């Protein structure tokens, strides 16, 4: 991340603000989709003290645990049920900075622009399901793997291990992602 100019930081900050506004605007306007309601309900059950029994239908427990924490901190509403996913989708916008050495200054900014305004990315960042969490963790794993291959710094392996653990506790397709990254 060396040699990032003030203008680049301002561009990333502007894209972050744009992405956040697109993801937060009128977040409670649409009714919850069936999958969203399941994740919100079981998060609410955990928040209420009923515990959480793993059910493969809901994928991994991480999203229920984090959403119940959000319910504890901010209350239980449709908006707070979606805040975790809004946060993950917005953080995703900043990650191209870490690929700047590979993509170049303009390439990394363009990736951030496309992630910010992509209708699919905006939709899944407003949707209380684990897809955007997996996208965030996978992008993070790709970055840490790439940085490890370039630098050999073991810190990247530790970061990747943490992201891998988060992925496994989020959704089962983490096994396929590990296999795909392993083939590289």
PDB file of C-alpha atoms in Angstrom, residues 3-90:
ATOM      1  CA  UNK A   3       2.853   5.392  -2.422  1.00  0.00           C
ATOM      2  CA  UNK A   4      -0.895   5.846  -2.367  1.00  0.00           C
ATOM      3  CA  UNK A   5      -1.576   9.476  -3.118  1.00  0.00           C
ATOM      4  CA  UNK A   6      -3.999  11.690  -1.269  1.00  0.00           C
ATOM      5  CA  UNK A   7      -6.201  11.806  -4.378  1.00  0.00           C
ATOM      6  CA  UNK A   8      -6.390   8.006  -4.437  1.00  0.00           C
ATOM      7  CA  UNK A   9      -7.352   7.930  -0.757  1.00  0.00           C
ATOM      8  CA  UNK A  10     -10.056  10.503  -1.463  1.00  0.00           C
ATOM      9  CA  UNK A  11     -11.315   8.423  -4.401  1.00  0.00           C
ATOM     10  CA  UNK A  12     -11.508   5.307  -2.246  1.00  0.00           C
ATOM     11  CA  UNK A  13     -13.195   7.270   0.527  1.00  0.00           C
ATOM     12  CA  UNK A  14     -15.723   8.645  -1.979  1.00  0.00           C
ATOM     13  CA  UNK A  15     -16.374   5.161  -3.371  1.00  0.00           C
ATOM     14  CA  UNK A  16     -16.785   3.829   0.160  1.00  0.00           C
ATOM     15  CA  UNK A  17     -19.332   6.576   0.904  1.00  0.00           C
ATOM     16  CA  UNK A  18     -21.149   5.907  -2.389  1.00  0.00           C
ATOM     17  CA  UNK A  19     -21.224   2.164  -1.726  1.00  0.00           C
ATOM     18  CA  UNK A  20     -22.459   2.663   1.819  1.00  0.00           C
ATOM     19  CA  UNK A  21     -25.208   5.037   0.714  1.00  0.00           C
ATOM     20  CA  UNK A  22     -26.370   2.648  -2.030  1.00  0.00           C
ATOM     21  CA  UNK A  23     -26.475  -0.197   0.451  1.00  0.00           C
ATOM     22  CA  UNK A  24     -28.145   1.649   3.334  1.00  0.00           C
ATOM     23  CA  UNK A  25     -30.674   3.776   1.446  1.00  0.00           C
ATOM     24  CA  UNK A  26     -34.221   2.683   2.288  1.00  0.00           C
ATOM     25  CA  UNK A  27     -32.931  -0.611   3.677  1.00  0.00           C
ATOM     26  CA  UNK A  28     -36.206  -1.448   5.396  1.00  0.00           C
ATOM     27  CA  UNK A  29     -38.389  -0.761   2.332  1.00  0.00           C
ATOM     28  CA  UNK A  30     -38.703  -4.322   1.100  1.00  0.00           C
ATOM     29  CA  UNK A  31     -40.120  -7.183   3.075  1.00  0.00           C
ATOM     30  CA  UNK A  32     -37.740  -9.920   4.076  1.00  0.00           C
ATOM     31  CA  UNK A  33     -37.191 -12.728   1.620  1.00  0.00           C
ATOM     32  CA  UNK A  34     -37.798 -16.228   3.001  1.00  0.00           C
ATOM     33  CA  UNK A  35     -34.075 -16.943   3.455  1.00  0.00           C
ATOM     34  CA  UNK A  36     -33.534 -13.587   5.146  1.00  0.00           C
ATOM     35  CA  UNK A  37     -36.390 -14.240   7.528  1.00  0.00           C
ATOM     36  CA  UNK A  38     -34.902 -17.598   8.534  1.00  0.00           C
ATOM     37  CA  UNK A  39     -31.508 -16.078   9.292  1.00  0.00           C
ATOM     38  CA  UNK A  40     -33.092 -13.167  11.145  1.00  0.00           C
ATOM     39  CA  UNK A  41     -35.420 -15.443  13.122  1.00  0.00           C
ATOM     40  CA  UNK A  42     -32.710 -17.839  14.293  1.00  0.00           C
ATOM     41  CA  UNK A  43     -30.455 -14.874  15.100  1.00  0.00           C
ATOM     42  CA  UNK A  44     -33.302 -13.418  17.131  1.00  0.00           C
ATOM     43  CA  UNK A  45     -33.786 -16.760  18.911  1.00  0.00           C
ATOM     44  CA  UNK A  46     -30.093 -16.734  19.862  1.00  0.00           C
ATOM     45  CA  UNK A  47     -30.386 -13.093  20.944  1.00  0.00           C
ATOM     46  CA  UNK A  48     -33.369 -14.013  23.147  1.00  0.00           C
ATOM     47  CA  UNK A  49     -31.289 -16.685  24.894  1.00  0.00           C
ATOM     48  CA  UNK A  50     -32.789 -19.766  23.249  1.00  0.00           C
ATOM     49  CA  UNK A  51     -29.409 -20.889  21.953  1.00  0.00           C
ATOM     50  CA  UNK A  52     -28.466 -21.978  18.482  1.00  0.00           C
ATOM     51  CA  UNK A  53     -28.626 -25.552  17.272  1.00  0.00           C
ATOM     52  CA  UNK A  54     -26.804 -25.931  13.983  1.00  0.00           C
ATOM     53  CA  UNK A  55     -29.087 -26.696  11.084  1.00  0.00           C
ATOM     54  CA  UNK A  56     -27.434 -27.260   7.677  1.00  0.00           C
ATOM     55  CA  UNK A  57     -30.415 -25.539   6.058  1.00  0.00           C
ATOM     56  CA  UNK A  58     -29.049 -22.287   7.504  1.00  0.00           C
ATOM     57  CA  UNK A  59     -25.447 -23.013   6.468  1.00  0.00           C
ATOM     58  CA  UNK A  60     -22.849 -21.969   9.041  1.00  0.00           C
ATOM     59  CA  UNK A  61     -23.503 -20.418  12.450  1.00  0.00           C
ATOM     60  CA  UNK A  62     -21.330 -17.307  12.029  1.00  0.00           C
ATOM     61  CA  UNK A  63     -23.996 -15.086  10.517  1.00  0.00           C
ATOM     62  CA  UNK A  64     -26.526 -15.958  13.229  1.00  0.00           C
ATOM     63  CA  UNK A  65     -23.956 -15.276  15.942  1.00  0.00           C
ATOM     64  CA  UNK A  66     -22.919 -11.929  14.470  1.00  0.00           C
ATOM     65  CA  UNK A  67     -26.488 -10.848  13.729  1.00  0.00           C
ATOM     66  CA  UNK A  68     -27.568 -11.723  17.269  1.00  0.00           C
ATOM     67  CA  UNK A  69     -24.685  -9.566  18.531  1.00  0.00           C
ATOM     68  CA  UNK A  70     -25.968  -6.721  16.340  1.00  0.00           C
ATOM     69  CA  UNK A  71     -29.463  -7.268  17.765  1.00  0.00           C
ATOM     70  CA  UNK A  72     -27.970  -7.040  21.254  1.00  0.00           C
ATOM     71  CA  UNK A  73     -26.144  -3.798  20.443  1.00  0.00           C
ATOM     72  CA  UNK A  74     -28.725  -2.006  18.276  1.00  0.00           C
ATOM     73  CA  UNK A  75     -32.071  -3.750  18.729  1.00  0.00           C
ATOM     74  CA  UNK A  76     -33.922  -6.213  16.520  1.00  0.00           C
ATOM     75  CA  UNK A  77     -35.349  -4.690  13.354  1.00  0.00           C
ATOM     76  CA  UNK A  78     -35.321  -5.500   9.656  1.00  0.00           C
ATOM     77  CA  UNK A  79     -32.557  -2.929   9.215  1.00  0.00           C
ATOM     78  CA  UNK A  80     -30.352  -4.328  11.975  1.00  0.00           C
ATOM     79  CA  UNK A  81     -30.898  -7.829  10.571  1.00  0.00           C
ATOM     80  CA  UNK A  82     -29.267  -6.589   7.345  1.00  0.00           C
ATOM     81  CA  UNK A  83     -26.484  -4.412   8.808  1.00  0.00           C
ATOM     82  CA  UNK A  84     -23.907  -7.237   8.883  1.00  0.00           C
ATOM     83  CA  UNK A  85     -24.318  -7.761   5.147  1.00  0.00           C
ATOM     84  CA  UNK A  86     -24.275  -4.032   4.389  1.00  0.00           C
ATOM     85  CA  UNK A  87     -21.011  -3.797   6.337  1.00  0.00           C
ATOM     86  CA  UNK A  88     -19.433  -6.757   4.538  1.00  0.00           C
ATOM     87  CA  UNK A  89     -20.455  -5.443   1.117  1.00  0.00           C
ATOM     88  CA  UNK A  90     -19.102  -2.000   1.912  1.00  0.00           C
TER      89      UNK A  90
END
